Tab-separated table of C-alpha atoms in Angstrom:
chain	number	residue	atom	x	y	z
J	1	MET	CA	-57.584	40.854	-39.257
J	2	SER	CA	-58.774	39.736	-35.931
J	3	LEU	CA	-56.642	37.512	-33.819
J	4	ARG	CA	-58.778	34.504	-34.113
J	5	LYS	CA	-58.494	34.777	-37.935
J	6	TYR	CA	-54.890	35.229	-37.910
J	7	LEU	CA	-54.313	31.918	-35.483
J	8	THR	CA	-56.052	30.034	-38.066
J	9	SER	CA	-54.785	31.570	-41.296
J	10	ARG	CA	-52.260	29.959	-43.827
J	11	VAL	CA	-49.584	32.771	-43.024
J	12	PHE	CA	-49.720	31.599	-39.165
J	13	PHE	CA	-49.167	28.241	-39.913
J	14	GLY	CA	-46.477	28.983	-42.485
J	15	GLN	CA	-44.518	31.321	-39.949
J	16	LEU	CA	-44.819	28.427	-37.488
J	17	PHE	CA	-43.566	25.716	-39.770
J	18	ILE	CA	-40.344	28.194	-40.413
J	19	ALA	CA	-40.000	28.781	-36.599
J	20	ILE	CA	-40.027	25.114	-35.658
J	21	ALA	CA	-37.657	24.227	-38.612
J	22	ILE	CA	-35.268	26.992	-37.344
J	23	ILE	CA	-35.301	25.637	-33.543
J	24	ALA	CA	-34.571	22.087	-34.979
J	25	VAL	CA	-31.834	23.203	-37.044
J	26	LEU	CA	-30.192	25.143	-33.997
J	27	ALA	CA	-30.681	22.008	-31.834
J	28	TYR	CA	-29.001	19.632	-34.183
J	29	LEU	CA	-26.060	22.203	-34.679
J	30	PHE	CA	-25.919	22.581	-30.993
J	31	MET	CA	-25.648	18.748	-30.318
J	32	HIS	CA	-22.993	18.442	-33.059
J	33	TRP	CA	-20.995	20.929	-31.568
J	34	LEU	CA	-21.153	19.606	-28.062
J	35	THR	CA	-20.301	16.203	-29.447
J	36	PHE	CA	-17.160	17.705	-31.275
J	37	THR	CA	-16.014	19.909	-28.091
J	38	THR	CA	-16.428	17.079	-25.728
J	39	ASP	CA	-15.162	14.068	-27.979
J	40	HIS	CA	-17.919	12.068	-27.017
J	41	GLY	CA	-17.910	8.356	-27.868
J	42	HIS	CA	-14.110	8.543	-28.205
J	43	GLU	CA	-12.601	6.874	-25.325
J	44	ILE	CA	-9.170	4.958	-24.577
J	45	ALA	CA	-8.444	2.364	-22.347
J	46	VAL	CA	-6.265	2.881	-19.912
J	47	PRO	CA	-2.770	0.621	-20.025
J	48	ASN	CA	-1.580	-1.734	-17.661
J	49	LEU	CA	1.548	0.526	-16.332
J	50	ALA	CA	2.684	-2.093	-13.694
J	51	LYS	CA	6.459	-2.769	-13.316
J	52	LEU	CA	7.207	-0.220	-16.244
J	53	THR	CA	9.964	2.688	-15.537
J	54	GLU	CA	8.672	6.193	-15.727
J	55	GLU	CA	10.492	6.579	-19.099
J	56	GLN	CA	8.381	3.640	-20.452
J	57	VAL	CA	5.151	5.048	-18.967
J	58	GLU	CA	5.700	8.526	-20.625
J	59	GLU	CA	6.483	6.805	-24.257
J	60	LYS	CA	3.622	4.302	-23.856
J	61	LEU	CA	1.161	7.178	-22.894
J	62	ASP	CA	2.484	9.587	-25.262
J	63	ASP	CA	1.143	6.920	-27.923
J	64	LEU	CA	-2.144	7.065	-26.751
J	65	ASP	CA	-2.735	10.873	-26.163
J	66	LEU	CA	-2.243	10.384	-22.302
J	67	ASP	CA	-0.698	12.077	-19.843
J	68	TYR	CA	0.450	11.065	-16.269
J	69	GLU	CA	2.003	12.470	-12.821
J	70	LEU	CA	4.318	10.893	-10.625
J	71	LEU	CA	2.369	11.034	-7.100
J	72	ASP	CA	4.934	9.234	-4.818
J	73	SER	CA	7.180	6.208	-4.093
J	74	VAL	CA	6.008	3.610	-1.991
J	75	ASP	CA	8.155	1.147	0.257
J	76	TYR	CA	10.150	-1.268	-1.463
J	77	ARG	CA	8.418	-4.496	-2.519
J	78	ASP	CA	10.687	-7.046	-3.735
J	79	ASP	CA	7.872	-8.380	-6.314
J	80	TYR	CA	8.281	-5.449	-8.299
J	81	PRO	CA	11.804	-3.894	-10.123
J	82	LYS	CA	13.037	-0.815	-8.863
J	83	PHE	CA	11.670	2.339	-9.551
J	84	SER	CA	9.183	0.720	-11.585
J	85	VAL	CA	5.378	1.721	-11.350
J	86	VAL	CA	3.663	-0.142	-8.217
J	87	GLU	CA	0.159	1.396	-8.454
J	88	GLN	CA	-1.904	3.602	-10.870
J	89	ASP	CA	-5.083	5.443	-11.102
J	90	PRO	CA	-7.310	4.969	-13.155
J	91	LEU	CA	-6.781	1.372	-13.123
J	92	PRO	CA	-6.043	-0.779	-16.261
J	93	GLY	CA	-8.816	-0.951	-18.533
J	94	THR	CA	-10.667	2.073	-17.704
J	95	LYS	CA	-12.072	4.052	-20.374
J	96	VAL	CA	-11.051	7.802	-20.507
J	97	LYS	CA	-10.791	10.815	-22.598
J	98	VAL	CA	-7.922	11.863	-24.655
J	99	GLY	CA	-5.517	13.950	-22.735
J	100	ARG	CA	-6.477	12.565	-19.455
J	101	LYS	CA	-3.798	12.203	-16.954
J	102	VAL	CA	-2.704	8.815	-15.204
J	103	TYR	CA	-1.495	9.029	-11.579
J	104	ILE	CA	1.385	6.591	-10.732
J	105	LYS	CA	3.317	5.706	-7.723
J	106	ILE	CA	6.835	4.110	-8.147
J	107	ASN	CA	8.665	1.492	-6.210
J	108	SER	CA	11.640	2.653	-4.042
J	109	SER	CA	15.095	1.567	-4.720
J	110	GLY	CA	15.332	-0.723	-1.718
J	111	PHE	CA	13.979	-1.590	1.938
J	112	SER	CA	14.324	1.115	4.431
J	113	SER	CA	15.681	0.039	8.024
J	114	VAL	CA	13.519	-0.276	11.168
J	115	GLN	CA	14.334	-0.368	14.937
J	116	ILE	CA	14.260	-3.664	16.630
J	117	PRO	CA	11.277	-3.152	19.349
J	118	ASN	CA	11.948	-4.515	22.914
J	119	LEU	CA	10.095	-8.151	22.454
J	120	ILE	CA	12.142	-9.675	25.552
J	121	GLU	CA	9.788	-11.041	28.179
J	122	LYS	CA	6.723	-10.610	25.790
J	123	THR	CA	4.936	-13.589	24.819
J	124	TYR	CA	5.063	-15.036	21.110
J	125	ARG	CA	1.246	-13.898	20.318
J	126	GLU	CA	2.393	-10.282	21.464
J	127	ALA	CA	5.610	-10.099	19.523
J	128	VAL	CA	4.263	-11.549	16.091
J	129	PRO	CA	1.747	-8.557	15.435
J	130	THR	CA	4.324	-6.040	16.547
J	131	LEU	CA	6.872	-7.275	14.110
J	132	LYS	CA	4.134	-7.308	11.267
J	133	ALA	CA	3.399	-3.732	12.223
J	134	LEU	CA	6.971	-2.924	11.482
J	135	GLY	CA	7.239	-4.686	8.084
J	136	LEU	CA	9.147	-7.843	9.770
J	137	GLU	CA	8.556	-11.249	9.835
J	138	ALA	CA	8.586	-13.803	12.582
J	139	GLY	CA	11.172	-16.213	11.412
J	140	THR	CA	12.410	-19.650	13.270
J	141	VAL	CA	11.069	-20.215	16.633
J	142	THR	CA	13.472	-22.200	18.931
J	143	TYR	CA	12.694	-23.384	22.682
J	144	ILE	CA	14.974	-23.654	25.403
J	145	PRO	CA	14.202	-24.779	28.982
J	146	ASN	CA	12.328	-22.080	31.030
J	147	LEU	CA	9.670	-21.497	33.332
J	148	ALA	CA	8.039	-19.073	31.133
J	149	LYS	CA	6.318	-20.978	28.218
J	150	ASP	CA	6.185	-19.072	24.894
J	151	MET	CA	7.838	-16.019	26.202
J	152	VAL	CA	10.474	-14.299	24.210
J	153	LEU	CA	13.880	-14.808	25.716
J	154	GLU	CA	16.232	-13.885	22.735
J	155	MET	CA	16.035	-12.081	19.432
J	156	ARG	CA	18.195	-13.148	16.424
J	157	PHE	CA	18.895	-12.230	13.054
J	158	LYS	CA	21.282	-14.411	10.909
J	159	GLY	CA	22.367	-15.887	13.793
J	160	ARG	CA	23.380	-12.718	15.751
J	161	ASN	CA	21.706	-11.725	18.694
J	162	LEU	CA	19.548	-8.499	18.814
J	163	LYS	CA	18.801	-6.003	21.047
J	164	ALA	CA	16.069	-3.378	21.229
J	165	GLY	CA	17.121	-0.403	19.264
J	166	ASP	CA	18.966	-2.348	16.560
J	167	ARG	CA	18.373	-1.679	12.875
J	168	VAL	CA	17.373	-4.154	9.979
J	169	LEU	CA	15.757	-3.735	6.696
J	170	LYS	CA	12.234	-4.176	6.482
J	171	ALA	CA	10.951	-7.493	5.575
J	172	SER	CA	13.760	-9.323	7.585
J	173	LYS	CA	12.737	-12.415	9.412
J	174	ILE	CA	13.537	-12.215	13.136
J	175	ASP	CA	14.005	-15.436	14.919
J	176	LEU	CA	12.869	-15.774	18.346
J	177	VAL	CA	13.959	-18.129	21.240
J	178	LEU	CA	11.223	-18.794	23.422
J	179	GLY	CA	10.933	-20.759	26.610
J	180	ASP	CA	9.332	-24.105	26.777
J	181	GLY	CA	7.765	-23.976	30.315
J	182	LYS	CA	9.051	-27.487	31.093
J	183	ALA	CA	11.896	-26.390	33.541
J	184	THR	CA	10.838	-26.835	37.557
J	185	TYR	CA	10.911	-25.019	40.445
J	186	GLU	CA	13.484	-27.651	41.674
J	187	ASP	CA	15.724	-27.465	38.636
J	188	GLU	CA	15.987	-23.930	39.278
J	189	ALA	CA	16.558	-24.048	43.070
J	190	ALA	CA	19.250	-26.890	42.272
J	191	LYS	CA	20.911	-24.743	39.969
J	192	ASP	CA	21.045	-21.789	42.550
J	193	THR	CA	22.574	-24.127	45.129
J	194	LEU	CA	25.296	-24.970	42.774
J	195	GLN	CA	26.127	-21.471	41.845
J	196	ALA	CA	25.657	-20.493	45.552
J	197	PRO	CA	29.762	-19.705	46.662
J	198	ALA	CA	30.948	-22.012	49.463
J	199	VAL	CA	31.133	-20.600	52.926
J	200	GLU	CA	34.299	-21.665	54.588
J	201	SER	CA	34.130	-22.727	58.502
J	202	GLU	CA	36.078	-21.098	61.231
J	203	THR	CA	37.798	-22.799	63.727
J	204	PRO	CA	37.301	-21.760	67.557
J	205	LEU	CA	40.547	-20.450	68.868
J	206	ASN	CA	40.459	-22.248	72.062
J	207	GLU	CA	40.468	-25.697	69.956
J	208	GLN	CA	43.903	-24.716	68.282
């Protein structure tokens, strides 16, 4: 039988149909297997773990067939309980597959301490960002007579004077005493005159 006659014969079309059917069945079985092994379409919404303890996190994720890993603790935040979850990845509501690991960071047990920087003779505008960079806050501002307007003259914490190098807890409020710029040169000169020691005059020997 010639090739042309074979390609147009009933035997060829029958074998072609069988081959196409086999390919279709194999493709269906492969897709079904792939869906099963990847758990396609079966996803879980990550719960909100904020403010939960590590034990509560483990219990909650176990019920959902999810896992977790503790990355680190973060600086203490007073709006979260101690040792509770502050950050998580993936975020709450994210759809994930069974067995996915959720990464968490927990709150530390309390504020860490920081050293007070030297703010004396710095302006108020300079002092505020310096305090914020250290996790501190500018508290009450008090003005006293001094030529240097808005210059820091004293640093105080809960009524006591601070000096550079003293340690306070983060998030503490540091009260600042500033110059009001209202003192005049005459006031300062008069003050210096009052504080100067009196000079005793000597009587010449020939007048005794």
